[in-house]
Amino acid sequence: MQTTTCFRALVFLAGALAGSSLPAQTSTTVRAATPTMVADQSGCPSINYYDVGPGKSYTALMQLPWSKLKGCDSVRIYPKPNNAPYYEMILVSAGTNLAPSSPTRFMRVIGMPDPVSGDLPIIDGTNATQLETVLGQTRTLQYWENNNPVRALYRYGLVMISGQIGRDMNFGPAGYISIENLDIRNASYPGTFYDGKFYATQPDTTGSYDLFTSCIFAEVAAHLILRNNVIHGCGNGIFINSKNASLVELSQDVLIEGNQIFDNSNAAGLGGGNGRHEHNSYTEARDIIYQNNVFGDVKTGAFGDCLKDRSSGLVVRYNVFASNCGNQMSLLNSTGGQALIWGDPGYSTTYIYGNVFDVSMQSNTSLALYGGDANSTTTYRQGTLYFYNNTLTVKGDNMTTSPYPSVFLFHMDLQNAIADIRNNIFFTTPATAGAEGKIQVMSYGAGTANLANNWVSPSAAQFWLGHPVAGAVVNGWNTNMGANNNPMMQQDLRPASGSPLLDAAAPLAVGVISSGNRPNGVAGLGAGMIRPSDGHLDIGAYEGLPLDTILRNGFE
């Protein structure tokens, strides 16, 4: 995982804030029937605990009665001595084949950090044993796709979230589930696992992971939380699916919060793949929030995206992208949920704010790709992408004398797509003193980019010179600042005293204010931290108040 000086400072800032006695942040985004901001068990008459680990009731994950677990159950996984991994695969199915749960009756799978080191319990896919492969025991829990007589998707995930064998999707998605505080790793091609057959009389054999195998694979999941996990070494880090344009096969209401996601995707050429089909995170759901995650590099030789999404109601806020991903964000058309997603009002508005992009851009890649990749463009994203109060830093020398850009910022596929871009920092700094930083291009493709009060390095251009797309528009270029390429930022990317970023932000868009998506948080792993305010918003992801002032005076 890439660890830059700025990235270390950001983690320090989040940790310092988290260690202070500060009020928890409440959600400022209002969504209908959305319980996922907390894994709530307040409606449970009692909570049933299933403890796994040395000296506990269960010493292995496969010993748990997973097929019977439901809302109000909590699985607590404890580290092994020397934090040895659990080499096991699990399937979580609460809320589908069992009595449905509710917003106040979550099922939780919780890693219990080591009390001394803080290390998270490890679930490792290296030669892992499937949940139901204890030889000679009755196998009551297996994963088949939609009651298919042929096992289909069982080798695509280390932690699986979906229904059980013999149940079709009419039983609905797995739901009201929270996966927390686990280190989930190493399920990737051409690795193997210990594969059990359905009948106990059949021998167990070795199975092989697919290129698409994911650390966390949710076939269909509603009201799902993935929180504070370390997710790495897989084909996809996270994969959340919607299928067949069917409500009972629609993933929805998802919160992905506080995770570290890195070293996923596959190198080009591996298994015949091109290195672009697997990603750090790949999701399709109706209503989804990414917040306070840290995205790191993809695997060496891979071109996967940090965040690839086909959802409606997408909010991306307070994350750190310290990465070399193919695209930092690919925001594309729905393919599984189809009309249930592209017909949803939330499909036409996307909110990206308060994030830090401290990145090394690969060739021919974008900060934000907005549109689609289907044969027909009729279902492409073509509403408004709100992109505000983010900070982008790209370090490296411009290695060409041509106007060919090294950094593509916004690639919109359709002419009627709009990017509302305000109060951001787009900063390229050379690695060699006296050299020119990498060339940025604001608009690469179609659509309209409306700018207001961004700080932009002087090497930037409105369009890729000589390659404009007919009808593409960039408005507000004259509102940019940054003529001397010195935004005066501190090492942790907060504005320094006297910085032109201070109190220089434009008013938020009307659509942002009405949605409740104000930039109130702090990027990094410190989920719940509130951005300080002196009544005048600064440009970028952070306010410029000194850290000691933040800790001393608290937050608004």
XYZ file of C-alpha atoms in Angstrom:
556
model
C 0.000 0.000 0.000
C 1.322 3.406 -0.917
C 2.194 5.477 2.137
C 3.094 9.060 1.378
C 4.091 11.757 3.835
C 0.732 13.429 3.357
C -1.061 10.129 3.860
C 0.721 9.510 7.169
C -0.193 13.025 8.265
C -3.824 12.432 7.388
C -3.913 9.241 9.425
C -2.293 11.101 12.320
C -4.871 13.876 12.098
C -7.736 11.391 12.115
C -6.210 9.530 15.052
C -5.616 12.704 17.028
C -9.159 13.827 16.505
C -10.552 10.413 17.342
C -8.607 10.402 20.584
C -10.128 13.640 21.806
C -13.416 13.907 23.671
C -15.544 15.135 20.805
C -19.177 14.588 19.955
C -20.013 11.941 17.369
C -21.102 13.206 14.005
C -24.684 12.656 13.008
C -25.649 12.015 9.409
C -26.491 15.074 7.373
C -27.874 13.032 4.500
C -31.572 12.234 4.652
C -32.661 9.085 2.837
C -35.949 7.261 3.094
C -36.051 4.246 5.428
C -32.292 4.182 5.876
C -31.180 2.451 9.076
C -27.577 1.802 8.090
C -25.801 4.669 9.821
C -25.551 2.415 12.881
C -25.770 -1.354 13.299
C -28.699 -0.995 15.646
C -29.705 -3.797 18.006
C -31.756 -1.574 20.309
C -34.973 -3.385 19.388
C -33.643 -6.748 20.498
C -35.209 -8.170 23.665
C -31.767 -9.725 24.197
C -28.569 -10.124 22.171
C -27.269 -13.629 21.537
C -23.465 -13.711 21.496
C -21.475 -16.355 19.634
C -17.816 -16.085 20.635
C -15.126 -17.605 18.412
C -11.460 -17.949 19.317
C -9.005 -19.617 21.678
C -10.770 -20.626 24.872
C -14.166 -19.508 23.565
C -17.338 -21.508 22.991
C -16.274 -22.025 19.374
C -12.654 -22.394 18.282
C -13.296 -22.292 14.520
C -15.663 -20.295 12.335
C -17.084 -23.437 10.760
C -18.368 -24.599 14.156
C -20.916 -21.783 14.304
C -24.553 -22.473 13.364
C -24.389 -19.879 10.557
C -27.531 -21.199 8.865
C -29.582 -20.266 11.946
C -28.144 -16.843 12.757
C -30.413 -13.835 12.356
C -31.126 -10.368 13.727
C -30.168 -9.871 17.399
C -27.305 -12.344 17.020
C -23.707 -11.103 17.326
C -20.726 -13.187 16.290
C -17.572 -11.998 18.088
C -14.339 -13.224 16.490
C -11.215 -13.065 18.689
C -7.601 -13.135 17.485
C -5.610 -16.340 17.649
C -2.187 -16.458 19.372
C 0.341 -14.363 17.420
C -2.687 -13.307 15.385
C -2.593 -16.455 13.280
C -5.308 -16.328 10.585
C -8.590 -18.152 10.393
C -8.158 -20.002 7.096
C -11.898 -20.333 6.571
C -14.635 -19.116 4.216
C -17.987 -18.024 5.632
C -21.503 -17.333 4.363
C -23.775 -14.832 6.145
C -27.466 -15.198 5.250
C -29.491 -13.469 7.965
C -32.731 -11.863 6.834
C -33.406 -14.055 3.824
C -34.252 -17.665 4.641
C -35.005 -16.783 8.236
C -37.566 -14.458 9.744
C -36.790 -10.966 8.406
C -34.971 -8.643 10.722
C -35.559 -4.904 11.117
C -33.665 -1.601 11.460
C -33.349 -2.219 15.185
C -32.472 -5.904 14.943
C -29.219 -6.195 13.045
C -27.054 -9.277 12.903
C -23.415 -8.326 13.549
C -20.165 -10.132 12.737
C -17.546 -8.299 14.794
C -13.806 -8.732 15.015
C -12.489 -8.100 18.530
C -9.119 -6.304 18.217
C -6.173 -7.607 20.199
C -6.250 -5.653 23.490
C -2.480 -5.030 23.381
C -1.507 -4.642 19.716
C -4.878 -3.550 18.369
C -4.501 -6.050 15.506
C -7.734 -7.211 13.924
C -8.621 -10.902 13.639
C -7.585 -12.239 10.228
C -9.710 -14.243 7.807
C -7.302 -15.491 5.136
C -8.267 -17.191 1.891
C -4.943 -19.014 1.428
C -5.988 -22.686 1.155
C -9.014 -21.779 3.260
C -11.636 -24.328 4.179
C -15.197 -23.757 3.089
C -17.660 -23.367 5.924
C -19.319 -26.723 5.363
C -16.264 -28.887 4.674
C -15.712 -30.669 7.994
C -15.369 -34.201 6.635
C -18.101 -36.565 7.747
C -20.468 -33.883 9.028
C -23.813 -33.098 7.415
C -23.424 -30.087 5.177
C -26.432 -27.922 5.908
C -25.195 -24.646 4.472
C -23.955 -24.230 0.927
C -24.030 -21.494 -1.628
C -25.781 -22.102 -4.908
C -26.938 -19.361 -7.232
C -30.718 -18.828 -7.143
C -31.578 -22.479 -6.521
C -29.499 -23.520 -9.508
C -28.836 -27.284 -9.561
C -25.210 -26.517 -10.465
C -22.982 -24.796 -7.934
C -22.141 -21.478 -9.508
C -20.734 -18.702 -7.371
C -19.291 -20.544 -4.392
C -15.674 -19.793 -5.442
C -16.146 -16.051 -5.848
C -15.895 -14.874 -2.263
C -14.082 -15.342 1.032
C -16.802 -13.676 3.121
C -20.065 -14.321 1.263
C -23.354 -12.504 1.895
C -26.368 -14.127 0.269
C -29.014 -16.827 0.574
C -28.579 -20.489 1.428
C -28.851 -23.649 -0.609
C -32.305 -24.575 -1.895
C -33.726 -21.057 -1.597
C -34.418 -18.921 -4.612
C -34.337 -15.140 -4.622
C -38.042 -14.835 -3.930
C -37.058 -15.181 -0.292
C -35.440 -11.779 -0.645
C -31.913 -10.533 -0.061
C -29.762 -11.112 2.965
C -30.381 -8.130 5.164
C -29.702 -6.089 8.287
C -26.130 -7.357 8.473
C -22.975 -5.628 9.706
C -19.429 -6.900 9.082
C -16.945 -5.043 11.311
C -13.310 -4.952 12.479
C -11.901 -7.823 10.426
C -8.741 -8.207 8.345
C -10.031 -10.039 5.252
C -7.338 -11.048 2.770
C -5.838 -13.286 0.086
C -8.653 -14.787 -1.947
C -7.382 -14.465 -5.488
C -6.576 -16.366 -8.646
C -4.764 -18.739 -9.038
C -5.015 -19.528 -5.332
C -6.876 -22.517 -3.998
C -9.223 -23.433 -1.176
C -10.434 -26.645 0.411
C -13.711 -27.421 -1.311
C -16.444 -29.508 0.282
C -19.164 -31.274 -1.711
C -22.828 -31.276 -0.812
C -23.021 -34.912 0.204
C -20.879 -36.078 3.081
C -20.126 -39.284 1.174
C -18.297 -37.330 -1.526
C -14.625 -36.554 -0.950
C -13.449 -33.046 -0.319
C -11.250 -31.622 -3.037
C -9.227 -28.529 -3.800
C -11.077 -25.706 -5.546
C -9.602 -22.718 -7.358
C -10.484 -19.078 -6.950
C -11.718 -17.137 -9.976
C -10.120 -13.914 -11.224
C -13.237 -12.142 -9.925
C -13.058 -13.628 -6.409
C -13.702 -10.951 -3.781
C -12.667 -10.515 -0.166
C -16.320 -9.618 0.525
C -18.850 -10.835 -2.058
C -22.484 -9.766 -1.557
C -24.678 -11.393 -4.177
C -27.741 -9.510 -2.934
C -27.832 -7.558 0.328
C -30.165 -4.952 1.787
C -29.344 -2.796 4.838
C -25.682 -3.754 4.862
C -22.793 -2.186 6.793
C -19.113 -2.857 6.086
C -17.185 -0.963 8.761
C -13.576 -0.679 9.961
C -12.270 -3.668 8.010
C -8.901 -4.128 6.296
C -9.614 -5.601 2.869
C -6.721 -6.637 0.638
C -5.088 -9.250 -1.549
C -8.187 -10.301 -3.509
C -9.506 -9.991 -7.067
C -12.115 -7.482 -5.923
C -11.794 -6.070 -2.438
C -15.560 -5.504 -2.138
C -18.195 -6.642 -4.628
C -21.896 -5.858 -4.089
C -24.255 -7.022 -6.811
C -27.803 -6.366 -8.033
C -29.355 -8.817 -10.488
C -31.991 -9.422 -13.112
C -33.823 -6.094 -12.661
C -35.753 -7.715 -9.823
C -36.696 -6.114 -6.517
C -35.958 -9.332 -4.617
C -32.509 -9.353 -6.233
C -31.761 -5.672 -5.609
C -29.034 -4.647 -3.189
C -29.931 -1.455 -1.387
C -29.157 0.753 1.577
C -25.427 0.140 1.979
C -22.856 1.897 4.170
C -19.139 1.315 3.507
C -17.299 3.149 6.283
C -13.842 3.352 7.803
C -12.272 0.514 5.810
C -8.738 0.226 4.448
C -8.988 -1.187 0.920
C -5.816 -1.876 -1.068
C -3.745 -4.396 -3.054
C -6.720 -5.822 -4.930
C -7.374 -6.216 -8.704
C -5.255 -8.485 -10.934
C -2.177 -7.867 -13.034
C -2.740 -7.669 -16.769
C -2.174 -11.040 -18.420
C -2.911 -13.091 -15.314
C -5.329 -15.868 -16.280
C -5.954 -14.124 -19.589
C -7.374 -11.000 -17.927
C -6.560 -7.458 -18.962
C -6.115 -6.093 -15.432
C -9.125 -3.754 -15.703
C -12.104 -5.905 -14.631
C -11.398 -6.278 -10.908
C -11.204 -3.387 -8.476
C -10.601 -2.279 -4.908
C -14.367 -1.818 -4.616
C -17.119 -2.588 -7.166
C -20.744 -1.960 -6.192
C -24.260 -1.695 -7.593
C -27.065 -0.833 -5.181
C -29.912 1.567 -4.622
C -28.664 4.080 -2.023
C -25.034 3.674 -1.006
C -22.597 5.760 1.033
C -18.794 5.502 1.026
C -17.292 7.479 3.896
C -14.003 7.679 5.824
C -12.364 4.849 3.895
C -8.716 4.772 2.790
C -8.108 3.415 -0.703
C -4.537 2.328 -1.464
C -2.716 0.991 -4.519
C -4.034 -1.849 -6.626
C -1.732 -4.813 -7.205
C 1.418 -4.305 -9.206
C 0.607 -4.499 -12.927
C -3.136 -4.052 -12.392
C -5.311 -1.243 -13.763
C -8.385 -1.705 -11.576
C -10.329 1.247 -10.202
C -10.299 2.349 -6.599
C -14.068 2.831 -6.568
C -16.259 1.501 -9.375
C -19.973 1.999 -8.895
C -23.253 1.512 -10.782
C -25.627 2.682 -8.039
C -28.278 5.298 -7.473
C -28.184 7.559 -4.438
C -24.373 7.492 -4.421
C -22.517 9.601 -1.833
C -18.694 9.541 -1.636
C -17.365 11.657 1.239
C -14.388 12.016 3.586
C -12.337 9.237 1.981
C -8.603 9.226 1.308
C -7.413 7.911 -2.047
C -3.645 7.323 -1.655
C -3.357 5.235 -4.762
C -2.228 4.459 -8.280
C -5.608 3.027 -9.347
C -6.604 2.847 -13.010
C -9.367 5.359 -12.339
C -9.882 6.805 -8.907
C -13.657 6.624 -9.480
C -15.624 5.034 -12.335
C -19.288 5.997 -12.004
C -21.117 3.983 -14.616
C -24.554 2.768 -15.717
C -26.578 0.163 -13.864
C -26.408 -3.287 -15.428
C -28.062 -5.582 -12.850
C -30.632 -3.433 -11.069
C -31.453 -1.717 -14.361
C -34.702 0.300 -14.204
C -34.899 -0.121 -10.421
C -31.687 1.888 -10.273
C -31.619 4.047 -13.408
C -35.294 4.879 -12.858
C -34.627 5.890 -9.259
C -34.529 9.676 -8.622
C -31.159 9.280 -6.925
C -29.565 8.040 -10.145
C -29.372 11.541 -11.585
C -27.474 13.105 -8.680
C -24.133 12.030 -7.234
C -22.358 13.775 -4.341
C -18.567 13.623 -3.966
C -17.144 15.895 -1.280
C -14.593 16.255 1.476
C -12.245 13.635 -0.037
C -8.460 13.696 -0.367
C -6.854 12.311 -3.522
C -3.106 11.982 -2.879
C -2.424 9.918 -5.961
C -0.119 8.843 -8.761
C -2.256 8.709 -11.892
C -1.642 5.899 -14.397
C -1.614 6.749 -18.102
C -4.988 7.317 -19.773
C -6.902 7.266 -16.504
C -9.248 9.731 -14.848
C -10.046 11.207 -11.498
C -13.771 10.737 -12.209
C -15.248 8.820 -15.126
C -18.962 9.602 -15.331
C -21.259 7.856 -17.822
C -21.273 4.186 -18.715
C -19.806 1.270 -20.619
C -22.833 -0.441 -22.185
C -23.568 -0.814 -25.900
C -26.438 1.673 -25.575
C -26.012 5.082 -23.950
C -29.686 5.459 -23.010
C -29.072 4.344 -19.428
C -25.776 6.146 -18.864
C -25.446 8.563 -15.960
C -26.455 11.942 -17.327
C -27.592 14.014 -14.372
C -25.442 16.183 -12.104
C -22.190 15.159 -10.523
C -21.645 17.445 -7.527
C -17.898 17.550 -6.817
C -16.934 20.029 -4.104
C -14.473 20.705 -1.290
C -12.100 17.933 -2.311
C -8.295 18.079 -2.404
C -6.270 16.467 -5.224
C -2.476 16.333 -5.134
C -0.405 14.691 -7.871
C 3.378 14.717 -7.571
C 5.648 14.208 -10.570
C 7.409 15.983 -13.420
C 5.835 16.723 -16.753
C 7.774 14.373 -19.026
C 6.523 15.624 -22.385
C 6.876 18.775 -24.475
C 3.496 18.195 -26.099
C 0.146 19.331 -24.683
C -0.735 15.715 -23.924
C -2.099 15.717 -20.353
C -0.901 13.388 -17.631
C -3.946 13.927 -15.407
C -7.509 13.634 -16.749
C -9.909 15.073 -14.194
C -13.507 14.738 -15.411
C -14.398 12.367 -18.227
C -18.115 12.659 -18.977
C -19.543 10.421 -21.679
C -22.779 12.223 -22.532
C -23.436 15.739 -23.721
C -26.189 16.452 -21.199
C -24.110 15.347 -18.191
C -23.189 18.171 -15.800
C -20.335 18.359 -13.317
C -20.778 21.072 -10.690
C -17.174 21.579 -9.570
C -16.516 24.083 -6.814
C -14.211 24.756 -3.878
C -11.695 22.047 -4.822
C -7.907 21.958 -4.946
C -6.329 20.477 -8.108
C -2.620 20.614 -7.337
C 0.261 19.132 -9.312
C 3.734 19.585 -7.914
C 6.983 18.532 -9.628
C 9.268 15.922 -8.133
C 12.289 17.895 -9.374
C 12.899 21.442 -8.224
C 12.358 23.910 -11.064
C 10.499 21.407 -13.254
C 6.895 21.715 -14.387
C 4.272 19.590 -12.693
C 2.128 17.141 -14.604
C -0.393 18.643 -17.012
C -4.039 18.451 -15.936
C -7.051 18.672 -18.208
C -10.354 19.605 -16.560
C -12.764 18.174 -19.149
C -11.960 15.108 -21.201
C -15.060 14.046 -23.094
C -18.526 15.541 -23.418
C -20.858 17.363 -21.057
C -20.688 20.634 -19.183
C -18.283 21.430 -16.373
C -19.411 24.371 -14.236
C -16.545 25.690 -12.101
C -16.587 28.024 -9.112
C -13.689 29.043 -6.854
C -11.340 26.114 -7.391
C -7.584 26.279 -6.829
C -5.976 24.890 -9.998
C -2.264 24.524 -10.817
C -1.235 26.734 -13.755
C -0.285 23.685 -15.859
C -4.001 22.854 -16.143
C -6.081 23.330 -19.280
C -9.816 23.427 -19.843
C -9.652 20.764 -22.570
C -7.059 18.420 -23.988
C -5.556 20.785 -26.519
C -6.272 19.694 -30.086
C -8.759 17.058 -28.963
C -11.888 18.877 -27.780
C -15.184 17.031 -27.976
C -17.753 18.902 -30.048
C -20.199 20.649 -27.748
C -18.211 20.097 -24.542
C -18.363 23.174 -22.298
C -16.286 24.481 -19.397
C -17.836 27.455 -17.595
C -16.279 29.546 -14.854
C -12.627 28.995 -15.750
C -11.925 32.601 -14.777
C -13.038 31.867 -11.183
C -10.015 29.600 -10.648
C -6.986 30.685 -8.657
C -3.472 29.278 -8.569
C -1.276 31.376 -10.843
C 1.907 30.797 -8.836
C 1.228 27.093 -8.085
C 1.492 27.670 -4.344
C -1.700 26.951 -2.412
C 0.213 27.234 0.873
C -0.855 23.944 2.407
C 0.578 22.360 5.519
C 2.075 18.879 5.412
C -1.279 17.359 6.317
C -2.945 19.302 3.455
C -4.730 21.840 5.651
C -4.454 25.467 4.474
C -1.584 27.302 6.112
C -1.765 30.746 7.646
C -2.110 33.319 4.877
C -3.143 30.715 2.301
C -5.360 31.919 -0.583
C -7.574 28.919 0.248
C -8.791 30.447 3.503
C -12.392 31.718 3.522
C -12.367 31.637 -0.304
C -15.009 28.997 -1.026
C -18.027 29.767 -3.165
C -21.504 29.146 -1.713
C -22.590 25.551 -2.001
C -24.891 24.610 -4.882
C -28.611 24.794 -4.208
C -28.886 21.074 -4.943
C -26.232 20.328 -2.339
C -27.905 22.426 0.355
C -31.327 20.907 -0.261
C -29.887 17.376 -0.119
C -28.218 17.928 3.259
C -24.815 16.936 1.902
C -22.820 19.744 3.475
C -19.055 19.153 3.859
C -19.100 18.696 7.637
C -16.704 15.766 8.081
C -12.972 15.078 8.087
C -11.287 12.782 5.551
C -9.511 9.683 6.795
C -10.235 6.866 9.210
C -11.626 9.159 11.912
C -15.277 8.477 11.122
C -17.565 10.838 12.983
C -15.135 13.763 13.119
C -16.710 17.103 12.268
C -15.000 19.723 10.139
C -14.387 22.844 12.234
C -15.928 26.102 11.130
C -15.251 29.784 11.655
C -18.337 30.651 9.606
C -16.407 30.939 6.324
C -15.774 27.794 4.309
C -12.212 27.209 3.046
C -11.338 25.687 -0.311
C -10.451 21.981 -0.198
C -11.179 19.013 2.041
C -9.920 20.650 5.255
C -10.354 23.873 7.170
C -7.184 25.752 8.012
C -7.555 26.046 11.775
C -4.435 24.825 13.606
C -4.708 21.316 15.028
C -4.316 22.517 18.628
C -7.173 24.951 18.060
C -9.337 22.142 16.719
C -8.651 19.954 19.739
C -8.997 22.800 22.230
C -12.165 24.399 20.926
C -13.984 21.393 19.558
C -16.360 21.543 16.646
C -19.429 23.382 15.523
